[in-house]
mmCIF file of C-alpha atoms in Angstrom:
data_model
loop_
_atom_site.group_PDB
_atom_site.id
_atom_site.type_symbol
_atom_site.label_atom_id
_atom_site.label_comp_id
_atom_site.label_asym_id
_atom_site.label_seq_id
_atom_site.Cartn_x
_atom_site.Cartn_y
_atom_site.Cartn_z
ATOM 1 C CA MET A 1 1.458 -41.562 -35.135
ATOM 2 C CA THR A 2 4.833 -42.329 -36.680
ATOM 3 C CA MET A 3 6.933 -39.266 -37.471
ATOM 4 C CA HIS A 4 9.234 -39.148 -40.482
ATOM 5 C CA CYS A 5 11.708 -36.548 -41.723
ATOM 6 C CA SER A 6 9.559 -36.519 -44.821
ATOM 7 C CA ARG A 7 6.281 -38.225 -45.447
ATOM 8 C CA ARG A 8 5.791 -41.331 -47.511
ATOM 9 C CA LEU A 9 2.914 -41.490 -49.943
ATOM 10 C CA VAL A 10 1.072 -44.812 -49.683
ATOM 11 C CA LEU A 11 -1.363 -45.718 -52.450
ATOM 12 C CA SER A 12 -3.827 -48.377 -51.281
ATOM 13 C CA THR A 13 -6.130 -50.072 -53.744
ATOM 14 C CA LEU A 14 -8.520 -53.001 -54.027
ATOM 15 C CA VAL A 15 -8.477 -55.176 -57.115
ATOM 16 C CA SER A 16 -10.700 -58.082 -58.165
ATOM 17 C CA LEU A 17 -9.316 -61.348 -59.543
ATOM 18 C CA ASN A 18 -10.034 -60.096 -63.058
ATOM 19 C CA GLY A 19 -8.211 -56.804 -62.454
ATOM 20 C CA VAL A 20 -11.201 -54.498 -61.874
ATOM 21 C CA ILE A 21 -10.657 -51.468 -59.619
ATOM 22 C CA ASP A 22 -13.919 -49.578 -60.275
ATOM 23 C CA GLU A 23 -16.620 -49.282 -57.611
ATOM 24 C CA PRO A 24 -15.089 -51.625 -54.998
ATOM 25 C CA MET A 25 -17.916 -50.852 -52.575
ATOM 26 C CA ALA A 26 -20.202 -52.808 -54.921
ATOM 27 C CA TRP A 27 -18.131 -56.008 -54.887
ATOM 28 C CA ALA A 28 -15.534 -56.009 -52.060
ATOM 29 C CA GLY A 29 -17.716 -55.400 -48.998
ATOM 30 C CA PRO A 30 -18.689 -59.031 -48.264
ATOM 31 C CA TYR A 31 -14.992 -59.952 -47.914
ATOM 32 C CA PHE A 32 -14.156 -57.310 -45.319
ATOM 33 C CA GLY A 33 -14.655 -58.283 -41.715
ATOM 34 C CA PRO A 34 -13.018 -57.553 -38.355
ATOM 35 C CA GLY A 35 -9.483 -58.419 -39.538
ATOM 36 C CA SER A 36 -9.667 -56.019 -42.470
ATOM 37 C CA ALA A 37 -11.208 -53.331 -40.283
ATOM 38 C CA ALA A 38 -8.340 -53.614 -37.771
ATOM 39 C CA ALA A 39 -5.691 -53.559 -40.527
ATOM 40 C CA SER A 40 -7.323 -50.540 -42.198
ATOM 41 C CA LEU A 41 -7.490 -48.667 -38.900
ATOM 42 C CA ALA A 42 -3.782 -49.356 -38.259
ATOM 43 C CA VAL A 43 -2.876 -47.911 -41.675
ATOM 44 C CA LEU A 44 -5.059 -44.879 -41.048
ATOM 45 C CA ARG A 45 -3.476 -44.292 -37.631
ATOM 46 C CA GLY A 46 -0.029 -44.238 -39.274
ATOM 47 C CA SER A 47 -1.210 -41.601 -41.726
ATOM 48 C CA SER A 48 -1.379 -37.919 -40.964
ATOM 49 C CA ALA A 49 -3.439 -36.887 -44.007
ATOM 50 C CA MET A 50 -5.509 -38.327 -46.829
ATOM 51 C CA LEU A 51 -5.182 -37.182 -50.439
ATOM 52 C CA MET A 52 -7.893 -37.720 -53.028
ATOM 53 C CA GLY A 53 -9.338 -36.618 -56.306
ATOM 54 C CA ARG A 54 -12.861 -35.344 -56.757
ATOM 55 C CA GLY A 55 -14.415 -38.751 -57.465
ATOM 56 C CA THR A 56 -13.099 -40.304 -54.265
ATOM 57 C CA TYR A 57 -14.129 -37.209 -52.330
ATOM 58 C CA ASP A 58 -17.690 -37.469 -53.658
ATOM 59 C CA VAL A 59 -17.970 -41.124 -52.551
ATOM 60 C CA PHE A 60 -16.178 -40.803 -49.204
ATOM 61 C CA SER A 61 -17.848 -37.535 -48.170
ATOM 62 C CA ARG A 62 -21.259 -39.204 -48.563
ATOM 63 C CA GLN A 63 -20.292 -42.388 -46.713
ATOM 64 C CA TRP A 64 -18.058 -41.458 -43.769
ATOM 65 C CA PRO A 65 -19.308 -38.311 -41.995
ATOM 66 C CA ASP A 66 -22.338 -40.071 -40.489
ATOM 67 C CA THR A 67 -20.797 -43.534 -40.045
ATOM 68 C CA PRO A 68 -20.177 -44.622 -36.436
ATOM 69 C CA GLY A 69 -17.019 -46.318 -35.244
ATOM 70 C CA GLU A 70 -13.344 -45.714 -34.590
ATOM 71 C CA TYR A 71 -12.264 -45.886 -38.242
ATOM 72 C CA ALA A 72 -14.831 -43.301 -39.327
ATOM 73 C CA ALA A 73 -14.008 -41.058 -36.365
ATOM 74 C CA HIS A 74 -10.315 -41.104 -37.239
ATOM 75 C CA LEU A 75 -10.979 -40.536 -40.943
ATOM 76 C CA ASN A 76 -13.347 -37.650 -40.227
ATOM 77 C CA ALA A 77 -10.873 -35.975 -37.850
ATOM 78 C CA MET A 78 -7.759 -36.213 -40.034
ATOM 79 C CA PRO A 79 -6.771 -33.563 -42.594
ATOM 80 C CA LYS A 80 -8.010 -34.354 -46.086
ATOM 81 C CA TYR A 81 -6.753 -32.746 -49.294
ATOM 82 C CA VAL A 82 -8.903 -32.876 -52.419
ATOM 83 C CA PHE A 83 -7.435 -32.105 -55.823
ATOM 84 C CA SER A 84 -10.251 -30.622 -57.873
ATOM 85 C CA SER A 85 -10.796 -27.703 -60.202
ATOM 86 C CA THR A 86 -14.578 -27.781 -59.668
ATOM 87 C CA LEU A 87 -15.140 -28.384 -55.929
ATOM 88 C CA ARG A 88 -15.568 -25.033 -54.198
ATOM 89 C CA ASP A 89 -17.071 -25.560 -50.765
ATOM 90 C CA PRO A 90 -16.319 -28.986 -49.258
ATOM 91 C CA HIS A 91 -18.748 -29.985 -46.548
ATOM 92 C CA TRP A 92 -16.621 -32.800 -45.072
ATOM 93 C CA THR A 93 -14.820 -31.756 -41.884
ATOM 94 C CA ASN A 94 -11.093 -30.941 -42.160
ATOM 95 C CA THR A 95 -11.116 -30.920 -45.962
ATOM 96 C CA THR A 96 -8.987 -28.525 -47.982
ATOM 97 C CA VAL A 97 -9.454 -28.179 -51.736
ATOM 98 C CA LEU A 98 -6.278 -27.874 -53.774
ATOM 99 C CA GLY A 99 -6.527 -27.062 -57.457
ATOM 100 C CA THR A 100 -4.223 -28.097 -60.243
ATOM 101 C CA GLY A 101 -0.491 -28.675 -60.008
ATOM 102 C CA VAL A 102 -0.907 -32.095 -58.416
ATOM 103 C CA ALA A 103 2.732 -33.226 -58.738
ATOM 104 C CA ASP A 104 4.264 -30.047 -57.295
ATOM 105 C CA THR A 105 1.701 -29.747 -54.508
ATOM 106 C CA VAL A 106 2.002 -33.390 -53.449
ATOM 107 C CA ALA A 107 5.818 -33.198 -53.566
ATOM 108 C CA ALA A 108 5.618 -30.191 -51.219
ATOM 109 C CA LEU A 109 3.229 -32.050 -48.861
ATOM 110 C CA LYS A 110 5.653 -34.991 -48.789
ATOM 111 C CA ARG A 111 8.492 -32.713 -47.669
ATOM 112 C CA GLU A 112 6.532 -31.605 -44.588
ATOM 113 C CA PRO A 113 7.071 -33.511 -41.338
ATOM 114 C CA GLY A 114 4.396 -35.966 -40.289
ATOM 115 C CA GLY A 115 3.045 -39.424 -40.848
ATOM 116 C CA ASP A 116 2.280 -41.073 -44.148
ATOM 117 C CA LEU A 117 -0.003 -39.551 -46.757
ATOM 118 C CA ILE A 118 -2.655 -42.103 -47.742
ATOM 119 C CA VAL A 119 -4.449 -42.332 -51.084
ATOM 120 C CA TYR A 120 -7.246 -44.861 -51.621
ATOM 121 C CA GLY A 121 -7.972 -46.273 -55.061
ATOM 122 C CA HIS A 122 -6.109 -45.984 -58.307
ATOM 123 C CA SER A 123 -8.221 -43.615 -60.321
ATOM 124 C CA ARG A 124 -6.914 -40.828 -62.538
ATOM 125 C CA PHE A 125 -5.490 -39.094 -59.439
ATOM 126 C CA GLY A 126 -3.615 -42.201 -58.285
ATOM 127 C CA ARG A 127 -2.288 -42.818 -61.774
ATOM 128 C CA ALA A 128 -1.009 -39.218 -61.956
ATOM 129 C CA LEU A 129 0.838 -39.673 -58.654
ATOM 130 C CA THR A 130 2.344 -42.951 -59.859
ATOM 131 C CA ALA A 131 3.401 -41.469 -63.205
ATOM 132 C CA ALA A 132 5.052 -38.534 -61.397
ATOM 133 C CA GLY A 133 7.100 -40.941 -59.260
ATOM 134 C CA LEU A 134 5.509 -39.756 -56.007
ATOM 135 C CA VAL A 135 4.232 -43.109 -54.713
ATOM 136 C CA ASP A 136 6.537 -44.612 -52.080
ATOM 137 C CA GLU A 137 4.469 -47.697 -51.390
ATOM 138 C CA LEU A 138 1.720 -49.482 -53.262
ATOM 139 C CA ALA A 139 -0.578 -51.581 -51.056
ATOM 140 C CA VAL A 140 -2.796 -53.876 -53.113
ATOM 141 C CA THR A 141 -5.528 -56.043 -51.639
ATOM 142 C CA VAL A 142 -6.737 -58.750 -54.011
ATOM 143 C CA VAL A 143 -10.393 -59.587 -53.421
ATOM 144 C CA PRO A 144 -11.515 -63.113 -54.428
ATOM 145 C CA VAL A 145 -14.269 -62.100 -56.813
ATOM 146 C CA ILE A 146 -14.620 -61.793 -60.564
ATOM 147 C CA VAL A 147 -16.552 -58.630 -61.362
ATOM 148 C CA PRO A 148 -18.944 -59.152 -64.279
ATOM 149 C CA GLY A 149 -18.879 -56.657 -67.104
ATOM 150 C CA GLY A 150 -15.230 -55.768 -66.758
ATOM 151 C CA GLY A 151 -15.096 -52.251 -65.374
ATOM 152 C CA SER A 152 -11.902 -50.206 -65.316
ATOM 153 C CA ARG A 153 -8.718 -52.185 -65.103
ATOM 154 C CA SER A 154 -5.718 -51.454 -62.926
ATOM 155 C CA TRP A 155 -3.243 -48.867 -64.110
ATOM 156 C CA PRO A 156 -4.514 -48.226 -67.641
ATOM 157 C CA GLY A 157 -2.338 -45.843 -69.619
ATOM 158 C CA ASP A 158 0.441 -45.506 -67.047
ATOM 159 C CA ALA A 159 4.038 -45.224 -68.124
ATOM 160 C CA PRO A 160 5.938 -48.474 -67.599
ATOM 161 C CA SER A 161 7.428 -48.830 -64.135
ATOM 162 C CA ALA A 162 8.948 -51.596 -62.060
ATOM 163 C CA TRP A 163 8.034 -52.405 -58.473
ATOM 164 C CA GLU A 164 9.849 -54.375 -55.795
ATOM 165 C CA LEU A 165 7.814 -56.717 -53.589
ATOM 166 C CA LEU A 166 8.006 -55.803 -49.889
ATOM 167 C CA SER A 167 5.545 -58.377 -48.590
ATOM 168 C CA ALA A 168 2.885 -60.832 -49.716
ATOM 169 C CA GLY A 169 0.500 -62.801 -47.590
ATOM 170 C CA PRO A 170 -3.025 -63.344 -46.417
ATOM 171 C CA GLY A 171 -5.175 -60.253 -46.074
ATOM 172 C CA GLY A 172 -7.007 -59.249 -42.926
ATOM 173 C CA ASP A 173 -9.875 -61.658 -43.589
ATOM 174 C CA PRO A 174 -10.217 -65.088 -45.283
ATOM 175 C CA GLY A 175 -9.768 -65.061 -49.047
ATOM 176 C CA LEU A 176 -8.018 -61.697 -49.273
ATOM 177 C CA VAL A 177 -4.389 -61.366 -50.385
ATOM 178 C CA SER A 178 -2.258 -58.442 -49.247
ATOM 179 C CA LEU A 179 0.624 -57.266 -51.448
ATOM 180 C CA ARG A 180 2.972 -54.357 -50.695
ATOM 181 C CA TYR A 181 5.411 -52.912 -53.208
ATOM 182 C CA ARG A 182 7.829 -50.026 -53.475
ATOM 183 C CA PRO A 183 9.114 -48.501 -56.695
ATOM 184 C CA ARG A 184 12.269 -50.069 -58.046
ATOM 185 C CA ARG A 185 14.652 -47.161 -58.480
ATOM 186 C CA GLY A 186 17.307 -46.988 -61.157
#
């Protein structure tokens, strides 16, 4: 695990060709193979904790505790922080529920030593982190599918912000595109 003086917050999201971010498990799965699995595991290994809102917690806590494999084992073992005002007793191992005050709490977590903090998706929680200027890197994987019916689009309602491209290239498996950005400061 990489150690930093302060942690970076990495927001990782999947997006369809028509900009949909909702329910990626329903449309992205066929495009993820061994290359994507290896890349995802490498990102997870560089992270010392996962942050999520209640919606992501509900999906992940149903999927990962009983899933075999190295990725699931690492995800289950790492500290997880859920921001929720309604979740009281999380059943997923190593999960801590944090209430409101997302910006202040996440800023404090970033000041602690350790590896990156990872956030998956770009739901209301991810948008709040972006709007508060807490995201240090945005990792976008474009999936070559058009999702019928629209769904939620990327970054609705966010304050305008500019991002600097760090890298662009093929994703872990054929058809995927990997984009990495950091906020443009100033």
